[in-house]
CSV table of C-alpha atoms and ligand atoms in Angstrom, one decimal:
chain,number,residue,atom,x,y,z
H,428,MET,CA,-5.8,-6.9,5.0
H,429,SER,CA,-8.5,-4.8,3.5
H,430,ASN,CA,-10.0,-2.1,5.5
H,431,PRO,CA,-13.7,-2.2,4.9
H,432,ARG,CA,-16.0,0.7,5.7
H,433,PHE,CA,-18.4,-1.5,7.7
H,434,ARG,CA,-17.6,-4.2,10.2
H,435,ALA,CA,-19.9,-6.6,12.2
H,436,ILE,CA,-20.8,-4.9,15.5
H,437,GLU,CA,-18.7,-5.8,18.5
H,438,GLY,CA,-20.0,-9.0,20.0
H,439,THR,CA,-21.6,-10.3,16.8
H,440,ARG,CA,-20.0,-12.4,14.1
H,441,ASP,CA,-20.3,-14.0,10.7
H,442,TYR,CA,-20.4,-17.7,10.1
H,443,PHE,CA,-19.0,-19.3,6.9
H,444,GLY,CA,-16.5,-21.8,5.8
H,445,LYS,CA,-15.5,-24.4,8.5
H,446,ASP,CA,-17.5,-22.7,11.2
H,447,GLY,CA,-20.5,-22.3,8.9
H,448,ASP,CA,-20.4,-26.0,8.2
H,449,ARG,CA,-20.0,-26.8,11.8
H,450,PHE,CA,-23.0,-24.6,12.7
H,451,ASP,CA,-25.2,-26.3,10.1
H,452,LYS,CA,-24.1,-29.7,11.5
H,453,ALA,CA,-24.8,-28.7,15.0
H,454,VAL,CA,-28.4,-27.7,14.1
H,455,ALA,CA,-29.1,-30.5,11.7
H,456,PHE,CA,-27.9,-33.2,14.1
H,457,ALA,CA,-30.0,-31.6,16.9
H,458,GLY,CA,-33.2,-31.8,14.8
H,459,GLU,CA,-32.5,-35.4,13.9
H,460,LEU,CA,-31.6,-36.6,17.4
H,461,PHE,CA,-34.3,-34.6,19.2
H,462,ALA,CA,-37.0,-36.0,16.9
H,463,ARG,CA,-36.2,-39.5,18.1
H,464,TYR,CA,-37.2,-38.3,21.6
H,465,GLY,CA,-40.4,-36.8,20.3
H,466,TYR,CA,-39.4,-33.1,20.1
H,467,ARG,CA,-40.9,-31.0,17.3
H,468,ARG,CA,-39.5,-27.7,16.1
H,469,MET,CA,-41.0,-24.4,17.3
H,470,ARG,CA,-40.0,-21.0,15.9
H,471,THR,CA,-40.9,-18.0,17.9
H,472,PRO,CA,-40.2,-14.3,17.2
H,473,VAL,CA,-36.8,-12.8,18.1
H,474,PHE,CA,-38.5,-10.0,20.0
H,475,GLU,CA,-41.2,-10.1,22.6
H,476,ASN,CA,-42.8,-7.9,25.2
H,477,THR,CA,-40.1,-6.8,27.7
H,478,GLU,CA,-42.4,-7.8,30.6
H,479,LEU,CA,-42.4,-11.5,29.4
H,480,PHE,CA,-38.6,-11.7,30.2
H,481,ALA,CA,-38.8,-9.6,33.4
H,482,ARG,CA,-41.5,-11.9,34.8
H,483,SER,CA,-39.9,-15.2,33.7
H,484,ILE,CA,-36.1,-14.7,34.0
H,485,GLY,CA,-36.5,-12.5,37.0
H,486,ALA,CA,-36.2,-8.7,37.6
H,487,SER,CA,-33.1,-9.0,39.8
H,488,THR,CA,-31.1,-11.2,37.4
H,489,ASP,CA,-28.1,-9.9,35.5
H,490,ILE,CA,-29.8,-10.5,32.2
H,491,VAL,CA,-32.9,-8.4,33.0
H,492,GLU,CA,-31.1,-5.8,35.1
H,493,LYS,CA,-28.3,-4.9,32.6
H,494,GLU,CA,-28.1,-7.1,29.5
H,495,MET,CA,-31.3,-6.8,27.6
H,496,TYR,CA,-31.7,-5.0,24.3
H,497,THR,CA,-34.9,-3.1,24.9
H,498,PHE,CA,-36.6,-0.6,22.6
H,499,THR,CA,-39.7,1.4,22.6
H,500,PRO,CA,-40.4,1.9,18.9
H,501,GLY,CA,-44.1,2.8,19.4
H,502,SER,CA,-46.3,2.5,22.4
H,503,GLU,CA,-45.0,-1.0,23.3
H,504,THR,CA,-41.7,-1.8,25.0
H,505,ILE,CA,-40.1,-4.7,23.3
H,506,THR,CA,-36.9,-6.7,24.0
H,507,LEU,CA,-34.7,-8.9,21.7
H,508,ARG,CA,-35.0,-12.3,23.3
H,509,PRO,CA,-32.1,-13.1,25.7
H,510,GLU,CA,-33.1,-16.7,25.8
H,511,GLY,CA,-35.6,-19.1,24.3
H,512,THR,CA,-37.7,-20.6,27.1
H,513,ALA,CA,-39.9,-17.6,27.8
H,514,GLY,CA,-41.0,-17.4,24.2
H,515,VAL,CA,-41.8,-21.1,23.9
H,516,VAL,CA,-43.9,-21.1,27.1
H,517,ARG,CA,-45.6,-17.9,26.0
H,518,ALA,CA,-46.5,-19.6,22.7
H,519,TYR,CA,-47.6,-22.8,24.4
H,520,LEU,CA,-50.1,-20.8,26.5
H,521,GLN,CA,-51.1,-18.4,23.8
H,522,HIS,CA,-52.1,-21.3,21.5
H,523,SER,CA,-53.9,-23.1,24.3
H,524,ARG,CA,-51.6,-26.1,24.0
H,525,ASP,CA,-52.2,-26.6,27.7
H,526,LYS,CA,-55.9,-27.3,27.0
H,527,GLN,CA,-55.0,-30.3,24.8
H,528,GLY,CA,-53.5,-32.0,27.8
H,529,GLY,CA,-50.5,-34.3,27.7
H,530,LEU,CA,-46.9,-33.6,27.4
H,531,ALA,CA,-45.7,-31.2,24.7
H,532,LYS,CA,-42.1,-31.4,23.5
H,533,PHE,CA,-40.5,-28.6,21.4
H,534,TRP,CA,-37.0,-27.8,20.2
H,535,TYR,CA,-35.8,-24.6,18.7
H,536,GLU,CA,-32.7,-22.9,17.4
H,537,GLY,CA,-31.9,-19.3,16.8
H,538,PRO,CA,-30.1,-16.1,17.8
H,539,MET,CA,-30.3,-14.7,21.3
H,540,PHE,CA,-29.2,-11.3,22.5
H,541,ARG,CA,-27.4,-10.2,25.7
H,542,ARG,CA,-25.4,-7.0,26.2
H,543,GLU,CA,-22.5,-8.8,27.9
H,544,ARG,CA,-18.8,-7.9,27.7
H,545,PRO,CA,-17.6,-9.8,24.7
H,546,GLN,CA,-14.9,-12.4,25.1
H,547,LYS,CA,-14.0,-15.9,23.9
H,548,GLY,CA,-17.3,-17.8,23.9
H,549,ARG,CA,-19.3,-14.8,25.0
H,550,GLN,CA,-21.1,-12.7,22.4
H,551,ARG,CA,-23.8,-10.2,22.3
H,552,GLN,CA,-25.6,-12.0,19.5
H,553,PHE,CA,-25.2,-15.7,20.1
H,554,HIS,CA,-27.1,-18.8,19.2
H,555,GLN,CA,-28.8,-21.5,21.2
H,556,ILE,CA,-30.2,-24.9,20.4
H,557,GLY,CA,-32.9,-25.6,23.0
H,558,ALA,CA,-35.5,-28.2,24.0
H,559,GLU,CA,-38.5,-27.7,26.2
H,560,ALA,CA,-40.8,-30.4,27.6
H,561,ILE,CA,-44.0,-28.9,29.1
H,562,GLY,CA,-46.7,-30.7,31.0
H,563,SER,CA,-45.1,-33.3,33.2
H,564,GLY,CA,-43.4,-33.3,36.6
H,565,ASP,CA,-42.0,-36.8,36.2
H,566,PRO,CA,-38.4,-37.1,37.3
H,567,LEU,CA,-37.8,-39.6,34.5
H,568,LEU,CA,-38.2,-36.7,32.1
H,569,ASP,CA,-35.5,-34.7,33.9
H,570,ALA,CA,-33.2,-37.7,33.4
H,571,GLU,CA,-34.3,-38.2,29.8
H,572,LEU,CA,-33.6,-34.5,28.9
H,573,ALA,CA,-30.3,-34.3,30.7
H,574,SER,CA,-29.1,-37.5,29.0
H,575,MET,CA,-30.4,-36.3,25.6
H,576,GLY,CA,-28.0,-33.4,25.9
H,577,LEU,CA,-25.1,-35.7,26.6
H,578,ARG,CA,-26.1,-38.0,23.7
H,579,TYR,CA,-26.3,-34.9,21.5
H,580,TYR,CA,-22.8,-33.8,22.2
H,581,GLU,CA,-21.6,-37.3,21.5
H,582,TYR,CA,-23.6,-37.5,18.3
H,583,ILE,CA,-21.9,-34.4,16.9
H,584,GLY,CA,-18.5,-35.9,17.9
H,585,LEU,CA,-17.7,-34.1,21.2
H,586,MET,CA,-16.2,-36.6,23.6
H,587,ASN,CA,-15.2,-34.3,26.5
H,588,VAL,CA,-18.4,-32.9,27.8
H,589,LYS,CA,-19.2,-33.2,31.5
H,590,LEU,CA,-22.6,-33.0,33.2
H,591,ARG,CA,-23.0,-31.3,36.5
H,592,VAL,CA,-26.3,-31.6,38.4
H,593,ASN,CA,-27.9,-29.9,41.4
H,594,SER,CA,-31.4,-29.3,42.9
H,595,ILE,CA,-32.3,-25.8,44.0
H,596,GLY,CA,-35.7,-26.9,45.4
H,597,CYS,CA,-39.0,-25.1,45.2
H,598,SER,CA,-40.7,-22.1,46.6
H,599,ARG,CA,-42.4,-23.9,49.6
H,600,PRO,CA,-41.3,-22.1,52.8
H,601,GLU,CA,-39.5,-25.2,54.1
H,602,CYS,CA,-37.5,-25.6,50.9
H,603,ARG,CA,-35.6,-22.8,49.0
H,604,PRO,CA,-36.7,-19.9,51.2
H,605,LEU,CA,-35.4,-21.8,54.3
H,606,TYR,CA,-32.2,-22.7,52.5
H,607,ARG,CA,-31.7,-19.1,51.3
H,608,GLN,CA,-31.9,-18.0,55.0
H,609,LEU,CA,-29.4,-20.7,56.0
H,610,LEU,CA,-27.1,-19.5,53.2
H,611,ARG,CA,-27.4,-15.9,54.2
H,612,ASP,CA,-26.6,-16.8,57.8
H,613,ALA,CA,-23.5,-18.6,56.7
H,614,ILE,CA,-22.4,-15.8,54.4
H,615,ARG,CA,-23.0,-12.9,56.7
H,616,PRO,CA,-19.9,-13.1,58.9
H,617,ASN,CA,-17.5,-12.8,55.9
H,618,LEU,CA,-19.7,-10.7,53.6
H,619,ASP,CA,-17.3,-7.7,53.7
H,620,ARG,CA,-14.5,-9.9,52.4
H,621,ARG,CA,-16.5,-10.7,49.3
H,622,CYS,CA,-16.6,-8.9,45.9
H,623,ARG,CA,-18.9,-6.0,45.3
H,624,SER,CA,-21.3,-8.0,43.2
H,625,CYS,CA,-21.7,-10.6,45.9
H,626,GLN,CA,-22.4,-7.9,48.4
H,627,THR,CA,-25.2,-6.5,46.2
H,628,ARG,CA,-26.5,-10.0,45.6
H,629,TYR,CA,-26.7,-10.7,49.3
H,630,GLU,CA,-30.1,-9.2,49.8
H,631,ARG,CA,-31.7,-9.7,46.4
H,632,ASN,CA,-30.3,-12.9,45.0
H,633,ALA,CA,-28.2,-14.7,47.7
H,634,LEU,CA,-28.1,-18.0,45.8
H,635,ARG,CA,-26.0,-16.5,43.0
H,636,ILE,CA,-23.3,-15.8,45.6
H,637,ILE,CA,-22.4,-19.5,45.5
H,638,ASP,CA,-21.5,-19.5,41.9
H,639,CYS,CA,-19.4,-16.3,41.9
H,640,LYS,CA,-16.2,-16.9,40.0
H,641,ASN,CA,-14.0,-14.5,42.0
H,642,PRO,CA,-11.2,-16.6,43.5
H,643,GLU,CA,-11.4,-15.0,46.9
H,644,CYS,CA,-15.2,-15.5,47.0
H,645,ARG,CA,-14.8,-19.1,45.8
H,646,LYS,CA,-12.6,-19.9,48.8
H,647,LEU,CA,-15.1,-18.4,51.1
H,648,SER,CA,-17.9,-20.5,49.5
H,649,ALA,CA,-16.2,-23.8,50.0
H,650,ASN,CA,-18.1,-24.8,53.1
H,651,LEU,CA,-21.5,-23.2,52.5
H,652,PRO,CA,-24.6,-25.3,53.1
H,653,LYS,CA,-25.6,-27.3,50.1
H,654,SER,CA,-29.0,-26.8,48.5
H,655,TYR,CA,-29.4,-30.5,47.7
H,656,GLU,CA,-29.0,-31.3,51.4
H,657,ASN,CA,-31.7,-28.8,52.4
H,658,LEU,CA,-34.7,-29.7,50.3
H,659,CYS,CA,-38.3,-30.3,51.3
H,660,ARG,CA,-39.5,-33.9,51.2
H,661,GLU,CA,-41.0,-33.7,47.7
H,662,CYS,CA,-37.9,-32.1,46.1
H,663,ALA,CA,-35.6,-34.5,47.9
H,664,ASP,CA,-37.6,-37.5,46.6
H,665,HIS,CA,-37.7,-35.9,43.1
H,666,PHE,CA,-33.9,-35.4,43.1
H,667,ALA,CA,-33.2,-38.9,44.3
H,668,ALA,CA,-35.4,-40.3,41.4
H,669,VAL,CA,-33.7,-38.0,38.8
H,670,LYS,CA,-30.2,-39.2,39.9
H,671,GLU,CA,-31.2,-42.9,39.8
H,672,ALA,CA,-32.9,-42.6,36.4
H,673,LEU,CA,-30.0,-40.6,35.0
H,674,ALA,CA,-27.5,-43.3,36.1
H,675,ALA,CA,-29.7,-46.0,34.6
H,676,LEU,CA,-29.7,-44.1,31.3
H,677,GLY,CA,-25.9,-44.2,31.4
H,678,GLY,CA,-25.7,-40.4,31.9
H,679,GLU,CA,-22.5,-39.8,33.9
H,680,PHE,CA,-22.8,-36.7,36.1
H,681,VAL,CA,-21.2,-35.0,39.1
H,682,LEU,CA,-23.2,-33.4,41.9
H,683,ASP,CA,-22.3,-29.7,42.2
H,684,HIS,CA,-24.0,-27.6,44.9
H,685,THR,CA,-22.5,-24.4,43.4
H,686,LEU,CA,-24.6,-24.7,40.3
H,687,VAL,CA,-27.5,-22.4,40.7
H,688,ARG,CA,-28.0,-20.9,37.2
H,689,GLY,CA,-28.7,-17.3,36.5
H,690,LEU,CA,-32.4,-17.4,35.7
H,691,ASP,CA,-35.1,-17.1,38.4
H,692,TYR,CA,-37.6,-19.5,36.8
H,693,TYR,CA,-35.7,-22.7,37.8
H,694,THR,CA,-37.0,-25.1,40.4
H,695,LYS,CA,-35.8,-28.5,41.5
H,696,THR,CA,-33.3,-30.0,39.0
H,697,VAL,CA,-30.7,-27.7,37.4
H,698,PHE,CA,-27.9,-28.9,35.3
H,699,GLU,CA,-25.0,-27.7,33.2
H,700,TYR,CA,-22.7,-29.2,30.5
H,701,THR,CA,-19.1,-28.1,30.6
H,702,HIS,CA,-16.2,-28.4,28.3
H,703,ASP,CA,-12.6,-27.7,29.2
H,704,ALA,CA,-11.6,-26.1,25.9
H,705,LEU,CA,-13.8,-23.1,26.8
H,706,GLY,CA,-11.7,-21.6,29.6
H,707,ALA,CA,-13.5,-19.2,31.9
H,708,GLN,CA,-16.8,-19.5,30.0
H,709,ASN,CA,-16.8,-23.3,30.3
H,710,ALA,CA,-20.6,-23.8,30.2
H,711,ILE,CA,-21.4,-25.3,26.8
H,712,GLY,CA,-25.1,-25.7,27.7
H,713,GLY,CA,-27.5,-25.8,30.7
H,714,GLY,CA,-31.0,-26.2,31.8
H,715,GLY,CA,-33.4,-27.3,34.4
H,716,ARG,CA,-37.0,-27.6,35.6
H,717,TYR,CA,-39.3,-24.6,35.7
H,718,ASP,CA,-42.5,-25.8,37.4
H,719,GLY,CA,-43.7,-22.3,38.3
H,720,LEU,CA,-43.1,-20.6,35.0
H,721,ALA,CA,-46.4,-21.2,33.1
H,722,GLU,CA,-48.3,-19.9,36.1
H,723,GLU,CA,-46.0,-16.9,36.4
H,724,LEU,CA,-46.9,-16.1,32.8
H,725,GLY,CA,-50.7,-16.3,33.5
H,726,GLY,CA,-51.4,-19.9,32.8
H,727,ALA,CA,-52.3,-22.9,34.9
H,728,PRO,CA,-49.6,-24.4,37.2
H,729,ILE,CA,-48.1,-26.6,34.5
H,730,PRO,CA,-44.7,-28.2,35.2
H,731,GLY,CA,-42.0,-28.1,32.6
H,732,LEU,CA,-38.3,-28.3,31.9
H,733,GLY,CA,-35.7,-27.6,29.2
H,734,PHE,CA,-32.2,-26.9,28.2
H,735,ALA,CA,-30.3,-24.5,26.0
H,736,LEU,CA,-27.0,-25.4,24.3
H,737,GLY,CA,-24.7,-22.6,23.2
H,738,VAL,CA,-23.8,-23.0,19.5
H,739,GLU,CA,-20.7,-20.7,19.6
H,740,ARG,CA,-19.3,-22.8,22.5
H,741,ILE,CA,-20.1,-26.0,20.6
H,742,LEU,CA,-18.0,-24.6,17.6
H,743,ILE,CA,-15.1,-23.8,19.9
H,744,ALA,CA,-15.2,-27.3,21.4
H,745,MET,CA,-15.5,-28.8,17.9
H,746,GLU,CA,-12.4,-26.9,16.8
H,747,ALA,CA,-10.5,-28.0,20.0
H,748,GLU,CA,-11.4,-31.7,19.6
H,749,ASN,CA,-10.7,-31.5,16.0
H,750,GLY,CA,-12.2,-35.0,15.6
H,751,CYS,CA,-15.4,-33.6,14.5
H,752,ALA,CA,-14.0,-31.1,12.0
H,753,CYS,CA,-16.7,-30.9,9.4
H,754,SER,CA,-15.3,-31.1,6.0
H,755,CYS,CA,-17.6,-31.1,3.1
H,756,PRO,CA,-15.8,-33.2,0.5
H,757,LEU,CA,-17.0,-32.7,-3.0
H,758,GLN,CA,-17.8,-35.8,-5.1
H,759,VAL,CA,-17.0,-34.3,-8.5
H,760,PHE,CA,-14.9,-31.4,-9.6
H,761,GLY,CA,-14.8,-30.3,-13.3
H,762,VAL,CA,-11.4,-29.2,-14.7
H,763,ALA,CA,-11.9,-27.7,-18.2
H,764,LEU,CA,-9.6,-25.8,-20.6
H,765,GLY,CA,-11.0,-23.8,-23.5
H,766,GLY,CA,-14.3,-22.1,-24.2
H,767,SER,CA,-16.3,-25.0,-25.7
H,768,ALA,CA,-14.9,-27.4,-23.1
H,769,ARG,CA,-15.9,-25.1,-20.3
H,770,ARG,CA,-19.4,-24.8,-21.6
H,771,ALA,CA,-19.7,-28.6,-22.0
H,772,MET,CA,-18.3,-29.1,-18.5
H,773,SER,CA,-21.0,-26.8,-17.1
H,774,GLY,CA,-23.6,-29.1,-18.6
H,775,MET,CA,-21.8,-32.1,-17.3
H,776,ILE,CA,-21.7,-30.7,-13.8
H,777,ALA,CA,-25.4,-30.0,-14.0
H,778,ARG,CA,-26.0,-33.6,-14.9
H,779,CYS,CA,-24.0,-34.8,-12.0
H,780,ARG,CA,-26.0,-32.6,-9.6
H,781,GLY,CA,-29.2,-33.8,-11.2
H,782,ALA,CA,-28.1,-37.4,-10.5
H,783,GLY,CA,-27.8,-36.4,-6.8
H,784,LEU,CA,-24.0,-35.9,-6.6
H,785,SER,CA,-22.2,-32.9,-5.1
H,786,ALA,CA,-20.4,-31.3,-8.0
H,787,ASP,CA,-18.6,-28.1,-8.9
H,788,MET,CA,-16.1,-26.7,-11.4
H,789,ASP,CA,-13.6,-23.9,-11.9
H,790,TYR,CA,-15.2,-20.5,-12.7
H,791,GLU,CA,-12.0,-18.5,-12.7
H,792,LYS,CA,-10.5,-19.8,-16.0
H,793,LYS,CA,-7.5,-20.9,-14.1
H,794,SER,CA,-4.6,-23.0,-15.5
H,795,PHE,CA,-4.8,-26.8,-15.6
H,796,LYS,CA,-2.5,-27.1,-12.6
H,797,SER,CA,-4.4,-24.5,-10.5
H,798,GLN,CA,-7.7,-26.2,-11.3
H,799,LEU,CA,-6.3,-29.5,-10.0
H,800,ARG,CA,-5.0,-27.8,-6.9
H,801,ALA,CA,-8.5,-26.3,-6.4
H,802,ALA,CA,-10.0,-29.9,-6.7
H,803,ASN,CA,-7.6,-31.1,-4.0
H,804,ARG,CA,-8.4,-28.2,-1.8
H,805,ARG,CA,-12.1,-29.0,-2.1
H,806,GLN,CA,-11.2,-32.7,-1.3
H,807,ALA,CA,-12.9,-33.8,-4.6
H,808,MET,CA,-13.2,-37.5,-4.9
H,809,VAL,CA,-13.4,-37.6,-8.7
H,810,CYS,CA,-12.2,-35.1,-11.3
H,811,LEU,CA,-13.6,-34.7,-14.7
H,812,ILE,CA,-11.0,-33.3,-17.1
H,813,LEU,CA,-12.0,-31.9,-20.5
H,814,GLY,CA,-10.1,-29.9,-23.2
H,815,ASP,CA,-11.4,-28.8,-26.6
H,816,ASP,CA,-9.5,-31.8,-28.2
H,817,GLU,CA,-11.2,-34.4,-26.0
H,818,LEU,CA,-14.5,-32.6,-26.6
H,819,ALA,CA,-14.0,-32.9,-30.4
H,820,ARG,CA,-13.5,-36.6,-30.0
H,821,GLY,CA,-16.6,-36.9,-27.7
H,822,GLU,CA,-14.5,-38.1,-24.8
H,823,ILE,CA,-13.8,-37.0,-21.2
H,824,VAL,CA,-11.2,-38.0,-18.6
H,825,VAL,CA,-12.5,-39.4,-15.3
H,826,LYS,CA,-9.8,-39.3,-12.6
H,827,ASP,CA,-10.2,-41.0,-9.3
H,828,MET,CA,-8.5,-38.6,-6.8
H,829,ALA,CA,-7.9,-41.3,-4.1
H,830,GLU,CA,-4.3,-42.2,-3.6
H,831,GLY,CA,-3.3,-44.6,-6.4
H,832,GLY,CA,-6.7,-44.0,-8.1
H,833,GLU,CA,-7.1,-44.7,-11.8
H,834,GLN,CA,-7.6,-42.3,-14.6
H,835,LYS,CA,-9.8,-43.4,-17.5
H,836,THR,CA,-10.8,-41.8,-20.8
H,837,VAL,CA,-14.5,-42.6,-21.5
H,838,SER,CA,-17.1,-41.5,-24.0
H,839,ILE,CA,-18.9,-38.3,-22.8
H,840,PHE,CA,-22.2,-40.3,-22.8
H,841,ASP,CA,-20.7,-42.9,-20.4
H,842,CYS,CA,-19.3,-40.2,-18.1
H,843,LEU,CA,-21.9,-40.5,-15.3
H,844,ASN,CA,-21.5,-44.3,-15.1
H,845,ALA,CA,-17.8,-43.9,-14.9
H,846,VAL,CA,-18.1,-41.3,-12.2
H,847,ARG,CA,-20.3,-43.5,-10.1
H,848,ALA,CA,-17.9,-46.4,-10.6
H,849,ALA,CA,-15.0,-44.3,-9.4
H,850,LEU,CA,-16.8,-43.0,-6.3
H,851,PRO,CA,-16.2,-44.9,-3.0
O,1585,LIG,P1,-28.2,-19.7,29.8
O,1585,LIG,O1,-29.4,-19.3,28.9
O,1585,LIG,O2,-27.5,-18.5,30.4
O,1585,LIG,O3,-28.5,-20.8,30.7
O,1585,LIG,O4,-27.2,-20.2,28.7
O,1585,LIG,C1,-27.2,-21.5,28.1
O,1585,LIG,C2,-26.0,-21.7,27.2
O,1585,LIG,O5,-26.0,-20.6,26.2
O,1585,LIG,C3,-24.7,-21.5,28.0
O,1585,LIG,O6,-24.3,-22.7,28.6
O,1585,LIG,C4,-23.8,-21.1,26.9
O,1585,LIG,O7,-23.3,-22.2,26.2
O,1585,LIG,C5,-24.6,-20.3,26.0
O,1585,LIG,N1,-24.5,-18.8,26.2
O,1585,LIG,C6,-25.1,-18.0,27.1
O,1585,LIG,N2,-24.7,-16.7,27.0
O,1585,LIG,C7,-23.9,-16.7,26.0
O,1585,LIG,C8,-23.2,-15.6,25.3
O,1585,LIG,N3,-23.3,-14.3,25.7
O,1585,LIG,N4,-22.4,-15.9,24.3
O,1585,LIG,C9,-22.3,-17.2,23.8
O,1585,LIG,N5,-23.0,-18.2,24.4
O,1585,LIG,C10,-23.7,-18.0,25.4
């Protein structure tokens, strides 16, 4: 192995080859599918004012407390975005999209940054594909979005994704605040048996105690009161309508009261997609409603909701399920021996590309055998074979690489037709 002077920084990585192809597929398929639901792409900057994230994600969340990359290059304090929703809602308000009325649907894709301890499926620069629907409180929309995520995973070939759903209510006193108090009362007697982070969360963020992954804490959490059983009337009706609509859309889900999500802006419906191949970090995506976020950021009280799907975890799941291994078979590969034949082949390959075919050739002046091996490695469907002798006769060999495929010698002028005929 070579020992290069520079390496990618811990928690970041390079994408190429199979993973590069899978990454491209994940993003391209998202754009295609989400467009059918009316989502249009939005691109926002990778850095924003630190205050935007503190206000939206919440000052006492792990992300804001200890994971943000924050800089003060001049007079402003800026942060590399740890997630995409805050930027999209900021842009929605900044460009007065709220004044146009109606529902706005956006999707995005890009790098996010969190200073977490790197491990499988957890990086410091990772990528999310997200969708946000701003301007409607309709529970049908919660169901549409959650099922769009399920459809997306199926669309890219992932068959083993599960959807977990919960409702964490709203900020009305009789809803989440009351539930939080119930929860604290139930936790208090055994608080000293819980891990340190639960103990610090008790005062500031008691809901997060329920989703602590520590085995001892999990045992203690088994019989805690459930948020979806302690909602105000409006949130309870909303949740009932979401579950009904989701079932009608064929979205299979399980109720999970331990699902609270790590960001403060969520209200009412929250959901998460999981995949078993991911181990401890089994969340492959997640989202929920954020009806108070626009107002928190200085806008009118506009309801909204969204999800973010983790690209790195999609890639791990793709690898595990293998079924959606993305190969990029080549239609034409040029095998040429001799200087004039190689130059002629380069023109031939250009003609194939001009005709809309994927085509490539050997650029390493390898032996005939090695060139054929390269064609196989690239899964070429058709090989063009040219030596200086064939060239002198104005001929070229067109070899169908499928098992039992034919090999024909044709006039160079007929080459493109012969290639088309040989392609499946
Ligand atoms: P969140 O914004 O925390 O709700 O995360 C949404 C999705 O992004 C998760 O379900 C993961 O798939 C992915 N994700 C979050 N944090 C990371 C990370 N540090 N590394 C890789 N993927 C992540």
